[in-house]
């Protein structure tokens, strides 16, 4: 057994702006702790302005927002939803909970996003939606995806969990699909511990979204004095976070530009330094010209010949907390049970085995970045 050295460079450290406690105190002093209060409305207003969308609703998680999106589609058992297999389980689970079937297609080798050229062949009369996932905050090829959706009359739901402050051809991620879901989980760029938002870009969904959000009632209309009492109208659940979470999130949203700029600076240092790894067969991420990303994460693809488990062991032994990412959904226990594969999965199978994510958080120094890249170089050189 090897003696692990302590973690010197953690994978992630939540960044605080310094105003979180001030706003939480304000929320406590104001005496409203449940959801849909002043901080919730401030956060929602910020998102609506930033994304240019008619409606943003804070949720307790991106998972909850995806579940709301699935509810809005009125899915029936056997309906199909096209998505990548290289994603987080919630992308699929939200639809499986409604009895729908995730239909998996492969990803592009450059961005690891859904391969838009494979989507049309996966469409059947049961297809109700396409769910592009903007991996690492790098945009999917949305023009093509929107054109396919229009041709077949299906809805586009962006899984923009990682996409806040990133854009596709100048359009903010989360503002492009009919509906989008954003995450404020501790591991994302802008955080609330657990938290998320449903973004509605289509007027036909807004009224019902608010009702689903408030447990199936028109309580929001009542609070705006639009009706004289509120009552049960539809299915729904409790999707909203409390005001303490919204107060924390408000401090973060106010600093979203600065957070993104500081992460991008670290990402660029990584990208420049990692050029030296290409001689070892290590591949750096590609940002296509249509995408302006938010430096959500920095990953590398190891050479086929290097054992990823050994490289990660070596890095962690050196105190550099690098980690792998998604285990593909299509051949997982849940994927086999609930989903269907609609294309080759060569790229998904290949990259999911070779990918490592490197530490990236505000507070890391340029020396830390250099050190991580050196450790990767040594670990890979030893293993090939
Ligand atoms: C983080 C993430 C989610 C889930 O977000 P939560 O807020 O933790 O529910 C869903 N999809 C993707 C692509 C994610 O990265």
Tab-separated table of C-alpha atoms and ligand atoms in Angstrom:
chain	number	residue	atom	x	y	z
A	1	UNK	CA	0.000	0.000	0.000
A	2	UNK	CA	1.386	3.392	-0.927
A	3	UNK	CA	1.264	6.258	1.508
A	4	UNK	CA	-0.857	8.951	-0.131
A	5	UNK	CA	0.594	12.408	0.072
A	6	UNK	CA	-1.928	15.010	1.175
A	7	UNK	CA	-3.865	16.866	-1.518
A	8	UNK	CA	-1.799	19.909	-2.458
A	9	UNK	CA	-3.940	21.082	-5.335
A	10	UNK	CA	-7.604	20.183	-4.848
A	11	UNK	CA	-9.829	19.509	-7.844
A	12	UNK	CA	-12.326	22.161	-6.811
A	13	UNK	CA	-12.707	24.827	-4.166
A	14	UNK	CA	-15.965	26.754	-4.014
A	15	UNK	CA	-15.277	30.439	-4.622
A	16	UNK	CA	-16.942	32.992	-2.330
A	17	UNK	CA	-17.374	36.612	-3.399
A	18	UNK	CA	-17.458	37.843	0.210
A	19	UNK	CA	-21.016	39.181	0.100
A	20	UNK	CA	-22.849	35.873	0.613
A	21	UNK	CA	-23.273	36.273	4.380
A	22	UNK	CA	-24.358	39.895	4.068
A	23	UNK	CA	-27.217	38.909	1.790
A	24	UNK	CA	-28.145	35.862	3.862
A	25	UNK	CA	-28.325	38.141	6.909
A	26	UNK	CA	-30.541	40.534	4.912
A	27	UNK	CA	-32.869	37.673	4.030
A	28	UNK	CA	-33.033	36.561	7.672
A	29	UNK	CA	-33.667	40.128	8.861
A	30	UNK	CA	-36.400	40.582	6.255
A	31	UNK	CA	-38.187	37.634	7.826
A	32	UNK	CA	-38.917	35.678	4.672
A	33	UNK	CA	-37.074	32.373	4.521
A	34	UNK	CA	-39.317	30.368	2.192
A	35	UNK	CA	-38.920	30.651	-1.576
A	36	UNK	CA	-40.142	33.209	-4.131
A	37	UNK	CA	-39.072	36.202	-2.051
A	38	UNK	CA	-37.045	39.309	-2.857
A	39	UNK	CA	-33.728	37.516	-3.510
A	40	UNK	CA	-35.385	34.871	-5.680
A	41	UNK	CA	-36.977	37.608	-7.796
A	42	UNK	CA	-33.683	39.502	-8.017
A	43	UNK	CA	-31.866	36.377	-9.252
A	44	UNK	CA	-34.630	35.578	-11.730
A	45	UNK	CA	-34.625	39.142	-13.037
A	46	UNK	CA	-30.854	38.973	-13.521
A	47	UNK	CA	-31.137	35.729	-15.485
A	48	UNK	CA	-33.996	37.066	-17.610
A	49	UNK	CA	-31.983	40.184	-18.486
A	50	UNK	CA	-28.735	38.277	-19.108
A	51	UNK	CA	-30.387	35.649	-21.291
A	52	UNK	CA	-32.992	37.911	-22.842
A	53	UNK	CA	-35.689	35.369	-21.986
A	54	UNK	CA	-39.286	35.916	-20.875
A	55	UNK	CA	-39.017	33.730	-17.777
A	56	UNK	CA	-36.408	32.247	-15.440
A	57	UNK	CA	-37.494	30.290	-12.359
A	58	UNK	CA	-35.019	29.353	-9.643
A	59	UNK	CA	-35.081	25.670	-8.734
A	60	UNK	CA	-33.449	23.576	-6.036
A	61	UNK	CA	-31.203	22.020	-8.713
A	62	UNK	CA	-30.648	21.682	-12.436
A	63	UNK	CA	-32.045	18.185	-12.012
A	64	UNK	CA	-35.294	19.795	-10.780
A	65	UNK	CA	-35.285	22.189	-13.747
A	66	UNK	CA	-34.880	19.281	-16.177
A	67	UNK	CA	-37.769	17.506	-14.430
A	68	UNK	CA	-39.894	20.632	-14.902
A	69	UNK	CA	-38.941	20.706	-18.594
A	70	UNK	CA	-40.072	17.094	-18.927
A	71	UNK	CA	-43.379	17.954	-17.194
A	72	UNK	CA	-43.930	20.879	-19.578
A	73	UNK	CA	-43.688	18.522	-22.572
A	74	UNK	CA	-46.573	16.320	-21.326
A	75	UNK	CA	-44.638	13.215	-22.272
A	76	UNK	CA	-46.448	9.892	-22.655
A	77	UNK	CA	-44.990	6.449	-21.979
A	78	UNK	CA	-42.825	5.441	-24.923
A	79	UNK	CA	-42.117	8.971	-26.140
A	80	UNK	CA	-38.484	9.456	-27.099
A	81	UNK	CA	-35.954	12.139	-26.193
A	82	UNK	CA	-32.648	12.352	-28.071
A	83	UNK	CA	-29.515	13.136	-26.045
A	84	UNK	CA	-25.832	12.291	-25.777
A	85	UNK	CA	-24.751	9.270	-23.720
A	86	UNK	CA	-21.725	11.256	-22.513
A	87	UNK	CA	-23.596	13.296	-19.891
A	88	UNK	CA	-24.762	13.392	-16.279
A	89	UNK	CA	-27.539	10.954	-15.269
A	90	UNK	CA	-30.087	13.724	-14.633
A	91	UNK	CA	-30.211	14.558	-18.355
A	92	UNK	CA	-31.795	11.128	-18.870
A	93	UNK	CA	-33.535	10.545	-15.526
A	94	UNK	CA	-35.736	13.644	-15.796
A	95	UNK	CA	-37.434	12.117	-18.858
A	96	UNK	CA	-37.398	8.509	-17.642
A	97	UNK	CA	-39.393	9.693	-14.602
A	98	UNK	CA	-42.174	10.659	-17.036
A	99	UNK	CA	-42.064	7.279	-18.774
A	100	UNK	CA	-40.115	8.517	-21.794
A	101	UNK	CA	-37.163	6.760	-23.384
A	102	UNK	CA	-33.750	8.406	-23.723
A	103	UNK	CA	-32.333	7.798	-27.192
A	104	UNK	CA	-28.562	8.042	-27.157
A	105	UNK	CA	-26.370	9.299	-29.972
A	106	UNK	CA	-22.618	9.684	-30.120
A	107	UNK	CA	-20.625	12.882	-29.481
A	108	UNK	CA	-18.244	14.885	-31.670
A	109	UNK	CA	-14.564	14.146	-31.126
A	110	UNK	CA	-13.646	17.853	-30.923
A	111	UNK	CA	-16.143	19.246	-28.367
A	112	UNK	CA	-17.522	15.993	-26.865
A	113	UNK	CA	-20.964	17.490	-27.503
A	114	UNK	CA	-23.819	15.632	-29.205
A	115	UNK	CA	-22.875	14.979	-32.848
A	116	UNK	CA	-25.536	16.967	-34.694
A	117	UNK	CA	-24.929	14.932	-37.868
A	118	UNK	CA	-26.276	11.810	-36.116
A	119	UNK	CA	-29.473	13.325	-34.713
A	120	UNK	CA	-31.769	13.148	-37.731
A	121	UNK	CA	-31.274	9.392	-38.192
A	122	UNK	CA	-32.353	8.914	-34.557
A	123	UNK	CA	-35.716	10.656	-35.024
A	124	UNK	CA	-38.881	8.509	-35.066
A	125	UNK	CA	-42.599	9.365	-34.872
A	126	UNK	CA	-42.222	9.074	-31.051
A	127	UNK	CA	-39.482	11.726	-30.804
A	128	UNK	CA	-40.624	14.685	-28.691
A	129	UNK	CA	-37.403	16.517	-27.861
A	130	UNK	CA	-33.687	16.901	-28.455
A	131	UNK	CA	-31.499	17.668	-25.426
A	132	UNK	CA	-28.129	19.176	-26.355
A	133	UNK	CA	-25.696	19.247	-23.416
A	134	UNK	CA	-23.071	22.015	-23.596
A	135	UNK	CA	-20.137	20.052	-22.202
A	136	UNK	CA	-17.528	22.132	-20.359
A	137	UNK	CA	-19.529	25.254	-21.200
A	138	UNK	CA	-18.677	24.871	-24.904
A	139	UNK	CA	-21.704	25.315	-27.161
A	140	UNK	CA	-23.279	22.545	-29.221
A	141	UNK	CA	-23.800	23.276	-32.952
A	142	UNK	CA	-27.164	24.884	-32.245
A	143	UNK	CA	-28.086	26.153	-35.761
A	144	UNK	CA	-28.096	22.602	-37.086
A	145	UNK	CA	-29.929	21.251	-34.041
A	146	UNK	CA	-32.598	23.975	-34.254
A	147	UNK	CA	-33.105	23.315	-37.980
A	148	UNK	CA	-33.603	19.580	-37.343
A	149	UNK	CA	-36.040	20.315	-34.505
A	150	UNK	CA	-38.051	22.691	-36.719
A	151	UNK	CA	-38.197	20.200	-39.582
A	152	UNK	CA	-39.572	17.496	-37.302
A	153	UNK	CA	-41.668	19.641	-34.973
A	154	UNK	CA	-39.807	18.647	-31.808
A	155	UNK	CA	-38.760	20.748	-28.827
A	156	UNK	CA	-35.156	21.661	-27.973
A	157	UNK	CA	-34.254	21.562	-24.276
A	158	UNK	CA	-30.739	22.817	-23.562
A	159	UNK	CA	-28.974	21.106	-20.689
A	160	UNK	CA	-27.028	24.284	-19.939
A	161	UNK	CA	-26.023	23.037	-16.480
A	162	UNK	CA	-22.441	24.075	-17.271
A	163	UNK	CA	-23.279	26.859	-19.701
A	164	UNK	CA	-23.959	30.082	-17.787
A	165	UNK	CA	-21.942	33.003	-19.241
A	166	UNK	CA	-21.028	31.067	-22.403
A	167	UNK	CA	-22.438	31.664	-25.883
A	168	UNK	CA	-23.117	30.215	-29.334
A	169	UNK	CA	-22.535	32.724	-32.149
A	170	UNK	CA	-23.101	35.513	-29.635
A	171	UNK	CA	-26.329	34.017	-28.209
A	172	UNK	CA	-26.109	33.115	-24.507
A	173	UNK	CA	-26.346	29.383	-23.773
A	174	UNK	CA	-29.710	28.775	-22.169
A	175	UNK	CA	-31.423	31.327	-24.424
A	176	UNK	CA	-31.490	29.230	-27.603
A	177	UNK	CA	-33.677	26.171	-26.982
A	178	UNK	CA	-37.414	26.375	-26.259
A	179	UNK	CA	-36.498	25.538	-22.649
A	180	UNK	CA	-33.166	25.324	-20.811
A	181	UNK	CA	-31.853	24.145	-17.451
A	182	UNK	CA	-28.943	25.730	-15.557
A	183	UNK	CA	-27.072	24.455	-12.487
A	184	UNK	CA	-25.678	26.356	-9.499
A	185	UNK	CA	-24.267	23.213	-7.882
A	186	UNK	CA	-21.097	23.733	-5.840
A	187	UNK	CA	-18.983	22.296	-8.680
A	188	UNK	CA	-20.224	24.766	-11.316
A	189	UNK	CA	-18.853	28.277	-11.983
A	190	UNK	CA	-21.583	30.314	-10.265
A	191	UNK	CA	-22.830	28.460	-7.218
A	192	UNK	CA	-25.476	28.207	-4.519
A	193	UNK	CA	-24.461	24.890	-2.947
A	194	UNK	CA	-27.389	23.116	-4.559
A	195	UNK	CA	-29.432	25.188	-6.988
A	196	UNK	CA	-30.579	25.650	-10.541
A	197	UNK	CA	-32.885	27.514	-12.871
A	198	UNK	CA	-35.473	26.682	-15.467
A	199	UNK	CA	-35.290	29.056	-18.417
A	200	UNK	CA	-38.374	29.365	-20.603
A	201	UNK	CA	-37.813	30.965	-23.991
A	202	UNK	CA	-41.266	30.229	-25.444
A	203	UNK	CA	-44.295	32.191	-24.303
A	204	UNK	CA	-46.550	29.129	-24.679
A	205	UNK	CA	-44.816	27.475	-21.691
A	206	UNK	CA	-44.506	30.358	-19.212
A	207	UNK	CA	-47.882	30.314	-17.477
A	208	UNK	CA	-47.829	26.572	-16.890
A	209	UNK	CA	-44.157	26.605	-15.794
A	210	UNK	CA	-45.026	28.933	-12.926
A	211	UNK	CA	-47.907	26.683	-11.850
A	212	UNK	CA	-45.805	23.478	-11.912
A	213	UNK	CA	-43.168	25.355	-9.898
A	214	UNK	CA	-45.674	26.355	-7.176
A	215	UNK	CA	-46.957	22.817	-6.483
A	216	UNK	CA	-49.612	22.918	-9.192
A	217	UNK	CA	-51.251	26.113	-7.893
A	218	UNK	CA	-51.589	29.672	-9.169
A	219	UNK	CA	-49.988	31.012	-6.005
A	220	UNK	CA	-47.611	33.232	-8.019
A	221	UNK	CA	-50.571	34.967	-9.689
A	222	UNK	CA	-52.156	35.418	-6.261
A	223	UNK	CA	-48.961	37.036	-4.940
A	224	UNK	CA	-49.060	39.482	-7.838
A	225	UNK	CA	-52.714	40.245	-6.986
A	226	UNK	CA	-53.848	38.899	-10.337
A	227	UNK	CA	-56.386	36.555	-8.664
A	228	UNK	CA	-58.132	36.896	-5.285
A	229	UNK	CA	-57.256	33.403	-4.018
A	230	UNK	CA	-55.056	30.574	-5.150
A	231	UNK	CA	-56.046	27.025	-5.818
A	232	UNK	CA	-54.983	23.666	-7.241
A	233	UNK	CA	-54.946	23.743	-11.051
A	234	UNK	CA	-52.494	21.200	-12.404
A	235	UNK	CA	-49.833	18.666	-11.475
A	236	UNK	CA	-46.716	20.154	-9.908
A	237	UNK	CA	-44.224	19.854	-7.100
A	238	UNK	CA	-41.983	21.945	-4.882
A	239	UNK	CA	-39.165	22.989	-7.176
A	240	UNK	CA	-38.195	26.329	-5.645
A	241	UNK	CA	-35.236	26.981	-3.332
A	242	UNK	CA	-35.552	28.943	-0.083
A	243	UNK	CA	-34.468	32.560	0.217
A	244	UNK	CA	-31.196	31.700	2.003
A	245	UNK	CA	-30.061	29.873	-1.115
A	246	UNK	CA	-31.261	32.700	-3.355
A	247	UNK	CA	-29.435	35.267	-1.178
A	248	UNK	CA	-26.194	33.309	-1.530
A	249	UNK	CA	-26.770	32.996	-5.270
A	250	UNK	CA	-27.377	36.730	-5.634
A	251	UNK	CA	-23.869	37.456	-4.347
A	252	UNK	CA	-22.517	35.063	-6.955
A	253	UNK	CA	-24.579	36.375	-9.881
A	254	UNK	CA	-23.426	39.919	-9.141
A	255	UNK	CA	-19.869	38.642	-9.702
A	256	UNK	CA	-20.606	36.335	-12.647
A	257	UNK	CA	-18.530	38.420	-15.093
A	258	UNK	CA	-15.527	38.509	-12.784
A	259	UNK	CA	-15.795	34.800	-11.939
A	260	UNK	CA	-15.850	33.940	-15.638
A	261	UNK	CA	-12.902	36.213	-16.468
A	262	UNK	CA	-10.766	34.728	-13.681
A	263	UNK	CA	-11.585	31.161	-14.700
A	264	UNK	CA	-10.858	31.941	-18.354
A	265	UNK	CA	-7.437	33.296	-17.388
A	266	UNK	CA	-6.587	29.990	-15.667
A	267	UNK	CA	-8.013	27.978	-18.569
A	268	UNK	CA	-5.831	29.879	-21.049
A	269	UNK	CA	-2.743	29.265	-18.920
A	270	UNK	CA	-3.574	25.546	-18.914
A	271	UNK	CA	-4.193	25.491	-22.635
A	272	UNK	CA	-0.905	27.233	-23.434
A	273	UNK	CA	1.172	25.111	-21.079
A	274	UNK	CA	-0.473	21.850	-22.131
A	275	UNK	CA	0.786	22.364	-25.683
A	276	UNK	CA	4.002	20.731	-24.481
A	277	UNK	CA	2.020	17.541	-23.730
A	278	UNK	CA	1.057	17.024	-27.356
A	279	UNK	CA	4.444	15.428	-28.055
A	280	UNK	CA	3.339	12.695	-25.601
A	281	UNK	CA	0.086	12.145	-27.507
A	282	UNK	CA	-2.080	14.105	-25.043
A	283	UNK	CA	-4.965	16.015	-26.688
A	284	UNK	CA	-6.095	19.469	-25.532
A	285	UNK	CA	-9.700	20.665	-25.816
A	286	UNK	CA	-10.835	22.376	-29.025
A	287	UNK	CA	-13.051	25.450	-28.957
A	288	UNK	CA	-14.863	25.820	-32.297
A	289	UNK	CA	-15.126	29.346	-33.736
A	290	UNK	CA	-18.888	29.487	-33.025
A	291	UNK	CA	-18.391	28.972	-29.274
A	292	UNK	CA	-17.283	31.433	-26.623
A	293	UNK	CA	-16.916	29.297	-23.524
A	294	UNK	CA	-16.871	29.992	-19.783
A	295	UNK	CA	-13.894	27.887	-18.667
A	296	UNK	CA	-16.153	25.545	-16.744
A	297	UNK	CA	-13.524	22.824	-16.795
A	298	UNK	CA	-10.168	21.955	-18.297
A	299	UNK	CA	-9.824	18.396	-19.522
A	300	UNK	CA	-7.231	16.417	-21.427
A	301	UNK	CA	-7.490	13.214	-23.462
A	302	UNK	CA	-4.688	10.820	-22.594
A	303	UNK	CA	-2.966	8.743	-25.271
A	304	UNK	CA	-4.689	5.391	-25.891
A	305	UNK	CA	-1.609	3.540	-24.675
A	306	UNK	CA	-1.493	5.222	-21.262
A	307	UNK	CA	-3.580	3.659	-18.495
A	308	UNK	CA	-5.817	6.420	-17.168
A	309	UNK	CA	-6.197	4.731	-13.790
A	310	UNK	CA	-2.411	4.654	-13.401
A	311	UNK	CA	-2.004	8.272	-14.505
A	312	UNK	CA	-4.707	9.434	-12.068
A	313	UNK	CA	-3.151	7.357	-9.268
A	314	UNK	CA	0.202	8.922	-9.952
A	315	UNK	CA	-1.212	12.471	-10.034
A	316	UNK	CA	-3.152	11.982	-6.821
A	317	UNK	CA	-0.086	10.427	-5.217
A	318	UNK	CA	1.729	13.658	-6.114
A	319	UNK	CA	-1.059	15.606	-4.407
A	320	UNK	CA	-2.720	16.770	-7.631
A	321	UNK	CA	-6.388	15.941	-7.430
A	322	UNK	CA	-7.244	15.135	-11.068
A	323	UNK	CA	-10.372	13.084	-11.786
A	324	UNK	CA	-12.177	11.317	-14.640
A	325	UNK	CA	-15.659	12.233	-15.838
A	326	UNK	CA	-18.871	10.642	-17.141
A	327	UNK	CA	-19.309	6.913	-17.328
A	328	UNK	CA	-21.438	6.719	-20.514
A	329	UNK	CA	-25.156	6.210	-19.938
A	330	UNK	CA	-25.978	3.987	-22.932
A	331	UNK	CA	-24.476	0.786	-21.532
A	332	UNK	CA	-24.986	1.536	-17.830
A	333	UNK	CA	-27.556	-0.505	-15.872
A	334	UNK	CA	-30.097	2.346	-16.113
A	335	UNK	CA	-29.284	3.090	-19.748
A	336	UNK	CA	-29.798	-0.517	-20.832
A	337	UNK	CA	-33.053	-0.685	-18.895
A	338	UNK	CA	-34.608	2.636	-19.925
A	339	UNK	CA	-32.786	3.845	-23.014
A	340	UNK	CA	-32.038	2.980	-26.614
A	341	UNK	CA	-28.868	3.466	-28.650
A	342	UNK	CA	-29.408	5.132	-32.024
A	343	UNK	CA	-25.915	5.488	-33.462
A	344	UNK	CA	-22.398	4.174	-33.263
A	345	UNK	CA	-20.874	5.048	-29.878
A	346	UNK	CA	-17.210	4.974	-30.898
A	347	UNK	CA	-16.317	8.482	-29.776
A	348	UNK	CA	-18.246	8.220	-26.482
A	349	UNK	CA	-16.613	4.872	-25.661
A	350	UNK	CA	-13.176	6.187	-26.589
A	351	UNK	CA	-13.125	9.626	-24.940
A	352	UNK	CA	-14.921	8.576	-21.747
A	353	UNK	CA	-12.003	6.183	-21.065
A	354	UNK	CA	-9.241	8.686	-21.870
A	355	UNK	CA	-10.521	11.921	-20.344
A	356	UNK	CA	-9.098	13.512	-17.181
A	357	UNK	CA	-10.210	16.784	-15.579
A	358	UNK	CA	-7.586	19.000	-13.956
A	359	UNK	CA	-7.978	21.280	-10.916
A	360	UNK	CA	-9.452	24.667	-11.878
A	361	UNK	CA	-10.694	27.113	-9.261
A	362	UNK	CA	-10.363	30.773	-8.431
A	363	UNK	CA	-7.396	31.172	-6.112
A	364	UNK	CA	-5.093	28.830	-8.042
A	365	UNK	CA	-1.880	30.543	-9.116
A	366	UNK	CA	-0.078	30.343	-12.438
A	367	UNK	CA	2.556	28.292	-10.581
A	368	UNK	CA	-0.136	25.807	-9.562
A	369	UNK	CA	-1.177	25.450	-13.200
A	370	UNK	CA	2.425	24.914	-14.266
A	371	UNK	CA	2.894	22.358	-11.513
A	372	UNK	CA	-0.223	20.388	-12.532
A	373	UNK	CA	0.888	20.305	-16.164
A	374	UNK	CA	4.384	19.157	-15.131
A	375	UNK	CA	2.899	16.386	-13.014
A	376	UNK	CA	0.741	15.264	-15.960
A	377	UNK	CA	3.805	15.235	-18.230
A	378	UNK	CA	5.741	13.092	-15.766
A	379	UNK	CA	2.844	10.737	-15.066
A	380	UNK	CA	2.093	10.195	-18.765
A	381	UNK	CA	5.761	9.779	-19.703
A	382	UNK	CA	6.053	7.047	-17.056
A	383	UNK	CA	2.964	5.196	-18.301
A	384	UNK	CA	3.516	5.015	-22.053
B	1	LIG	C1	-24.270	19.392	-12.973
B	1	LIG	C2	-25.066	18.853	-14.108
B	1	LIG	C3	-26.416	18.489	-13.964
B	1	LIG	C4	-27.121	18.454	-12.653
B	1	LIG	O1	-27.085	19.635	-11.956
B	1	LIG	P1	-27.637	19.684	-10.434
B	1	LIG	O2	-27.796	21.132	-10.186
B	1	LIG	O3	-26.582	19.049	-9.596
B	1	LIG	O4	-28.908	18.933	-10.392
B	1	LIG	C5	-27.106	18.088	-15.093
B	1	LIG	N1	-26.519	18.029	-16.297
B	1	LIG	C6	-25.223	18.352	-16.469
B	1	LIG	C7	-24.631	18.302	-17.839
B	1	LIG	C8	-24.449	18.754	-15.386
B	1	LIG	O5	-23.159	19.070	-15.565
